[in-house]
Short mmCIF file of C-alpha atoms and ligand atoms in Angstrom, two decimals:
data_model
loop_
_atom_site.label_atom_id
_atom_site.label_comp_id
_atom_site.label_asym_id
_atom_site.label_seq_id
_atom_site.Cartn_x
_atom_site.Cartn_y
_atom_site.Cartn_z
CA MET A 1 2.52 2.19 6.94
CA SER A 2 -0.84 3.62 5.39
CA ASP A 3 -2.43 6.80 6.88
CA GLY A 4 -1.72 6.33 10.46
CA THR A 5 0.69 8.10 12.36
CA ASP A 6 1.98 5.26 14.95
CA THR A 7 4.58 3.38 13.48
CA PRO A 8 3.93 -0.43 13.81
CA SER A 9 6.21 -1.29 16.57
CA GLU A 10 4.42 2.09 18.17
CA LEU A 11 0.87 0.41 17.41
CA VAL A 12 1.92 -2.87 19.19
CA ARG A 13 3.42 -1.39 22.05
CA ALA A 14 0.64 1.40 22.37
CA ALA A 15 -1.69 -1.91 22.07
CA ALA A 16 0.05 -3.72 25.20
CA SER A 17 -0.20 -0.42 27.20
CA ALA A 18 -3.74 -0.03 26.67
CA GLY A 19 -4.11 -3.78 28.37
CA LEU A 20 -5.41 -5.30 24.92
CA ASP A 21 -4.66 -8.89 25.14
CA VAL A 22 -4.83 -9.14 20.78
CA VAL A 23 -4.40 -6.53 18.10
CA ALA A 24 -4.90 -6.52 14.28
CA ILE A 25 -2.63 -4.52 11.92
CA THR A 26 -4.65 -3.74 8.68
CA ASP A 27 -2.83 -0.77 7.15
CA HIS A 28 -4.78 0.16 4.04
CA ASP A 29 -3.79 -1.64 0.83
CA THR A 30 -0.07 -3.18 2.10
CA THR A 31 1.00 -5.88 4.35
CA ALA A 32 4.56 -3.77 4.55
CA GLY A 33 3.93 -3.20 8.18
CA TRP A 34 3.79 -7.04 9.47
CA GLU A 35 7.26 -7.88 9.68
CA GLU A 36 7.85 -4.75 11.99
CA ALA A 37 4.69 -5.55 14.20
CA VAL A 38 6.08 -9.09 14.47
CA GLY A 39 9.72 -8.09 15.39
CA ALA A 40 8.26 -5.63 18.00
CA LEU A 41 5.56 -7.78 19.80
CA PRO A 42 5.42 -6.92 23.49
CA SER A 43 5.57 -10.43 25.66
CA GLY A 44 1.45 -11.60 26.05
CA LEU A 45 -0.10 -9.82 23.17
CA THR A 46 -1.43 -11.74 20.24
CA LEU A 47 -0.88 -10.09 16.64
CA ILE A 48 -3.83 -10.44 13.99
CA ARG A 49 -1.84 -9.62 10.80
CA GLY A 50 -4.40 -7.85 7.89
CA ALA A 51 -5.27 -5.72 5.87
CA GLU A 52 -8.29 -2.90 5.00
CA LEU A 53 -8.32 -3.01 1.12
CA SER A 54 -10.27 -0.21 -0.61
CA CYS A 55 -12.80 -1.50 -2.95
CA VAL A 56 -16.17 -0.88 -4.94
CA SER A 57 -19.38 -2.45 -4.55
CA THR A 58 -22.93 -1.11 -5.64
CA ALA A 59 -24.88 1.12 -3.00
CA GLY A 60 -28.18 -1.25 -3.75
CA ASN A 61 -29.46 0.99 -6.41
CA GLY A 62 -26.62 0.40 -8.94
CA ARG A 63 -24.45 3.24 -8.06
CA PRO A 64 -20.91 2.41 -7.81
CA ILE A 65 -19.36 3.47 -4.13
CA SER A 66 -16.24 3.13 -2.28
CA VAL A 67 -16.22 -0.14 0.52
CA HIS A 68 -13.72 -1.21 2.99
CA LEU A 69 -12.98 -4.53 2.99
CA LEU A 70 -11.06 -5.94 6.07
CA ALA A 71 -8.87 -9.17 5.42
CA TYR A 72 -7.03 -11.09 8.37
CA LEU A 73 -4.78 -13.66 8.56
CA PHE A 74 -4.48 -14.50 4.64
CA ASP A 75 -1.40 -15.22 2.81
CA PRO A 76 -0.27 -12.02 1.10
CA GLN A 77 2.09 -14.28 -1.60
CA ALA A 78 -1.22 -16.19 -3.05
CA PRO A 79 -1.01 -15.29 -6.89
CA ALA A 80 -4.47 -13.91 -7.49
CA LEU A 81 -3.76 -11.16 -4.34
CA VAL A 82 -0.51 -10.23 -5.87
CA GLU A 83 -1.65 -9.88 -9.15
CA GLU A 84 -4.53 -7.95 -8.40
CA GLN A 85 -1.86 -5.76 -6.17
CA ARG A 86 0.02 -5.57 -9.51
CA ARG A 87 -3.06 -4.69 -11.63
CA LEU A 88 -3.90 -1.56 -8.94
CA ARG A 89 -0.49 -0.13 -9.52
CA VAL A 90 -0.57 0.04 -12.93
CA GLU A 91 -4.06 1.44 -12.88
CA ARG A 92 -3.00 4.20 -10.40
CA ARG A 93 0.43 5.53 -12.30
CA GLU A 94 -2.21 5.62 -15.45
CA ARG A 95 -4.81 7.63 -13.67
CA LEU A 96 -2.20 10.38 -11.92
CA GLN A 97 -1.04 10.29 -15.56
CA ARG A 98 -4.68 10.75 -17.34
CA MET A 99 -5.16 13.66 -14.50
CA ALA A 100 -2.20 15.72 -15.34
CA VAL A 101 -2.45 15.32 -18.82
CA ARG A 102 -5.89 16.81 -18.31
CA MET A 103 -4.05 19.72 -16.07
CA ALA A 104 -1.44 20.18 -18.81
CA ALA A 105 -4.10 20.41 -21.48
CA ASP A 106 -6.11 22.98 -19.74
CA GLY A 107 -2.74 25.31 -19.24
CA LEU A 108 -1.93 24.46 -15.91
CA PRO A 109 1.95 24.59 -14.99
CA ILE A 110 2.17 20.92 -14.62
CA ASP A 111 4.42 18.81 -17.02
CA PRO A 112 3.25 15.18 -17.30
CA ASP A 113 6.31 13.54 -18.09
CA GLU A 114 8.08 14.56 -15.25
CA VAL A 115 4.80 14.19 -12.84
CA MET A 116 5.56 10.52 -14.06
CA ALA A 117 9.31 10.47 -13.74
CA SER A 118 8.84 11.84 -10.05
CA LEU A 119 6.97 8.50 -9.37
CA PRO A 120 8.27 5.76 -7.17
CA ALA A 121 9.55 2.72 -9.45
CA ASP A 122 7.98 0.38 -7.90
CA GLY A 123 6.11 1.73 -4.61
CA ALA A 124 2.32 2.75 -4.52
CA ALA A 125 2.05 6.19 -6.84
CA GLY A 126 -0.97 8.01 -5.53
CA ARG A 127 -2.72 11.99 -5.57
CA PRO A 128 0.15 13.23 -2.91
CA HIS A 129 2.39 12.88 -5.39
CA LEU A 130 0.49 15.07 -7.92
CA ALA A 131 -0.41 17.50 -5.21
CA ARG A 132 3.17 17.85 -4.13
CA ALA A 133 3.66 18.80 -8.04
CA LEU A 134 1.52 21.32 -7.55
CA VAL A 135 2.75 23.16 -4.59
CA GLU A 136 6.02 22.96 -6.36
CA ALA A 137 4.58 24.85 -9.37
CA GLY A 138 3.08 27.52 -6.95
CA LEU A 139 -0.07 26.51 -7.90
CA VAL A 140 -1.52 25.81 -4.42
CA SER A 141 0.69 26.47 -1.19
CA THR A 142 -0.43 22.82 0.78
CA VAL A 143 -0.81 19.37 0.23
CA SER A 144 -4.71 19.60 1.36
CA GLU A 145 -5.40 22.59 -0.76
CA ALA A 146 -4.78 20.94 -3.65
CA PHE A 147 -7.03 18.04 -2.83
CA ASP A 148 -9.43 20.55 -1.92
CA LYS A 149 -9.53 22.43 -5.24
CA TYR A 150 -7.90 20.08 -7.72
CA LEU A 151 -7.47 16.52 -6.74
CA GLY A 152 -10.03 15.49 -4.18
CA SER A 153 -13.55 14.18 -5.20
CA GLY A 154 -15.46 17.38 -5.18
CA GLY A 155 -12.18 18.77 -7.27
CA SER A 156 -11.97 19.60 -10.76
CA TYR A 157 -9.53 17.47 -11.77
CA TYR A 158 -10.78 14.19 -9.93
CA LEU A 159 -10.57 10.68 -11.51
CA ARG A 160 -12.23 7.46 -10.04
CA ARG A 161 -9.73 5.09 -8.86
CA ALA A 162 -10.69 1.63 -10.74
CA ASP A 163 -10.61 -0.21 -7.17
CA THR A 164 -11.22 -4.20 -6.64
CA PRO A 165 -14.67 -5.54 -6.95
CA VAL A 166 -15.79 -5.90 -3.62
CA LYS A 167 -17.10 -9.69 -4.34
CA ARG A 168 -13.84 -10.64 -6.24
CA ALA A 169 -12.10 -9.29 -3.36
CA ILE A 170 -13.70 -11.62 -0.75
CA ALA A 171 -13.03 -14.33 -3.31
CA MET A 172 -9.63 -13.57 -3.44
CA ILE A 173 -9.02 -13.32 0.49
CA ALA A 174 -10.89 -16.93 0.58
CA ASP A 175 -8.52 -18.37 -1.62
CA ALA A 176 -5.73 -16.76 0.39
CA GLY A 177 -6.87 -18.64 3.13
CA GLY A 178 -8.16 -15.20 4.59
CA VAL A 179 -10.73 -14.09 6.42
CA ALA A 180 -13.41 -11.20 5.01
CA VAL A 181 -15.21 -9.08 7.29
CA LEU A 182 -16.92 -5.60 6.28
CA ALA A 183 -15.47 -2.50 7.63
CA HIS A 184 -17.89 0.19 8.62
CA PRO A 185 -20.75 -0.78 6.83
CA TRP A 186 -23.00 1.96 8.13
CA ALA A 187 -20.80 4.63 8.63
CA TYR A 188 -23.11 7.41 7.57
CA SER A 189 -21.12 10.26 7.96
CA ARG A 190 -18.22 8.96 5.74
CA GLY A 191 -20.10 9.06 2.54
CA PRO A 192 -22.87 6.38 0.65
CA THR A 193 -23.13 3.31 2.80
CA VAL A 194 -24.63 -0.12 1.30
CA ALA A 195 -27.80 -1.09 1.64
CA ASP A 196 -29.41 -4.47 3.62
CA ASP A 197 -29.74 -6.60 0.15
CA VAL A 198 -25.97 -5.58 -0.66
CA ILE A 199 -24.63 -7.25 2.45
CA VAL A 200 -27.25 -10.03 2.07
CA GLU A 201 -25.55 -10.76 -1.44
CA LEU A 202 -21.86 -10.16 -0.14
CA ALA A 203 -22.74 -12.80 2.60
CA GLU A 204 -23.55 -15.19 -0.02
CA ALA A 205 -20.42 -14.47 -1.90
CA GLY A 206 -18.50 -15.44 0.93
CA LEU A 207 -18.42 -12.84 3.55
CA SER A 208 -17.29 -13.80 6.62
CA GLY A 209 -18.39 -11.26 8.78
CA VAL A 210 -19.38 -7.65 9.67
CA GLU A 211 -17.84 -4.52 11.96
CA VAL A 212 -20.33 -3.44 14.09
CA ASP A 213 -18.47 -1.75 17.00
CA HIS A 214 -16.89 0.90 15.40
CA PRO A 215 -16.76 4.47 16.57
CA ASP A 216 -18.68 5.95 13.38
CA HIS A 217 -21.97 3.70 14.24
CA ASP A 218 -24.33 4.93 16.81
CA PRO A 219 -26.36 2.36 19.19
CA GLY A 220 -29.02 2.26 16.89
CA THR A 221 -27.10 1.54 14.00
CA ARG A 222 -25.21 -0.97 15.86
CA GLU A 223 -28.62 -2.73 16.82
CA ARG A 224 -29.59 -2.87 13.39
CA LEU A 225 -26.56 -4.11 11.79
CA ARG A 226 -26.39 -6.91 14.68
CA LYS A 227 -29.91 -8.24 13.61
CA LEU A 228 -28.83 -8.14 10.14
CA ALA A 229 -25.61 -10.19 10.95
CA ALA A 230 -27.81 -12.72 12.99
CA GLU A 231 -30.12 -13.78 10.30
CA LEU A 232 -27.24 -13.83 7.71
CA ASP A 233 -25.07 -15.58 10.06
CA LEU A 234 -22.37 -13.61 10.17
CA LEU A 235 -19.48 -12.81 12.60
CA THR A 236 -19.99 -9.40 14.34
CA THR A 237 -16.49 -7.77 14.96
CA GLY A 238 -15.59 -4.35 16.47
CA SER A 239 -12.55 -2.32 16.09
CA SER A 240 -11.42 1.07 17.18
CA ASP A 241 -10.12 1.94 14.00
CA TYR A 242 -7.11 3.71 15.54
CA HIS A 243 -5.05 5.82 13.52
CA GLY A 244 -2.74 7.18 16.32
CA ALA A 245 -3.00 11.23 16.37
CA ASN A 246 -4.97 11.36 13.01
CA LYS A 247 -8.12 10.59 14.73
CA PRO A 248 -9.38 10.62 18.31
CA THR A 249 -10.02 7.64 19.12
CA PRO A 250 -7.99 5.88 21.50
CA ILE A 251 -6.63 2.05 20.78
CA GLY A 252 -9.01 -0.57 22.42
CA ALA A 253 -12.06 1.97 22.35
CA GLU A 254 -13.77 -0.81 20.46
CA THR A 255 -13.07 -4.48 21.09
CA THR A 256 -14.18 -7.99 19.57
CA ASP A 257 -15.98 -10.45 21.71
CA PRO A 258 -13.74 -13.43 22.42
CA GLU A 259 -15.80 -15.99 21.18
CA VAL A 260 -15.99 -14.36 18.05
CA TYR A 261 -12.48 -13.89 18.07
CA GLU A 262 -11.57 -17.54 18.49
CA ARG A 263 -14.53 -18.40 15.60
CA LEU A 264 -12.55 -15.68 13.06
CA VAL A 265 -9.12 -17.26 13.84
CA ALA A 266 -10.78 -20.92 13.18
CA ARG A 267 -11.70 -20.24 9.76
CA ALA A 268 -8.42 -19.07 8.70
CA ASN A 269 -5.60 -21.02 7.36
CA GLY A 270 -3.44 -18.07 5.44
CA ARG A 271 -1.59 -16.84 8.41
CA THR A 272 -1.78 -17.65 12.06
CA PRO A 273 -1.80 -15.22 14.90
CA VAL A 274 1.30 -14.45 16.71
CA ARG A 275 1.90 -14.37 20.01
CA GLY A 276 4.29 -12.16 21.69
ZN1 ZN B 301 -11.89 1.83 6.57
#
């Protein structure tokens, strides 16, 4: 439902075809795919309902960086989570408006009121909406060109999102009965990553685990992360970060140790695994 190319039904069928016993669905910042995935669950496959939350952390040097937090088996109706989703929706609309107003002020053929009127009333408003307005205005020919020139982090009108501070997200997931795992903490190819002492702080704040076996971690990185996790008594998970046709990694390329999986499930009380 976010940035993969398989539908939730296709995802669970692909997991079963690959011979997996368990698969987690972790769309970015939404649980909208849970119901379809449960409905399509092949017999013998277990589904872990989760999400990958976009958060902000310090890198260890005081600078804010973007981090991803995997949340498993939480109750999506927990009041703090619902309120935070509402805050993010409002904030994302305001951010788009600020970007559009700046463009118009610079003389670009963008009408901020029209852009705002084109946004879904209740759904997620994002930069792709503004990118399509730029395409329609003839300023760029594709959405990706709009991101490169104007809207991406290197673009001239980029504004940072006010994502959830990661420690607050960890607390919210705990309150919702879920388990929080830091996603691909040291995927250096994706940009700045958190230092060891930040992971120590997050462990103190209630983080349950770190994703170690991930396609963006080389063997040396996995070894160092596993050592740090052992010192902090954090669970170490593995996942392929499968995105369908959007990434080359096949489903089931990385897996979580069954014993770690059992410990993770035992910590959760927001939702239970669903067996097909
Ligand atoms: Zn991620």
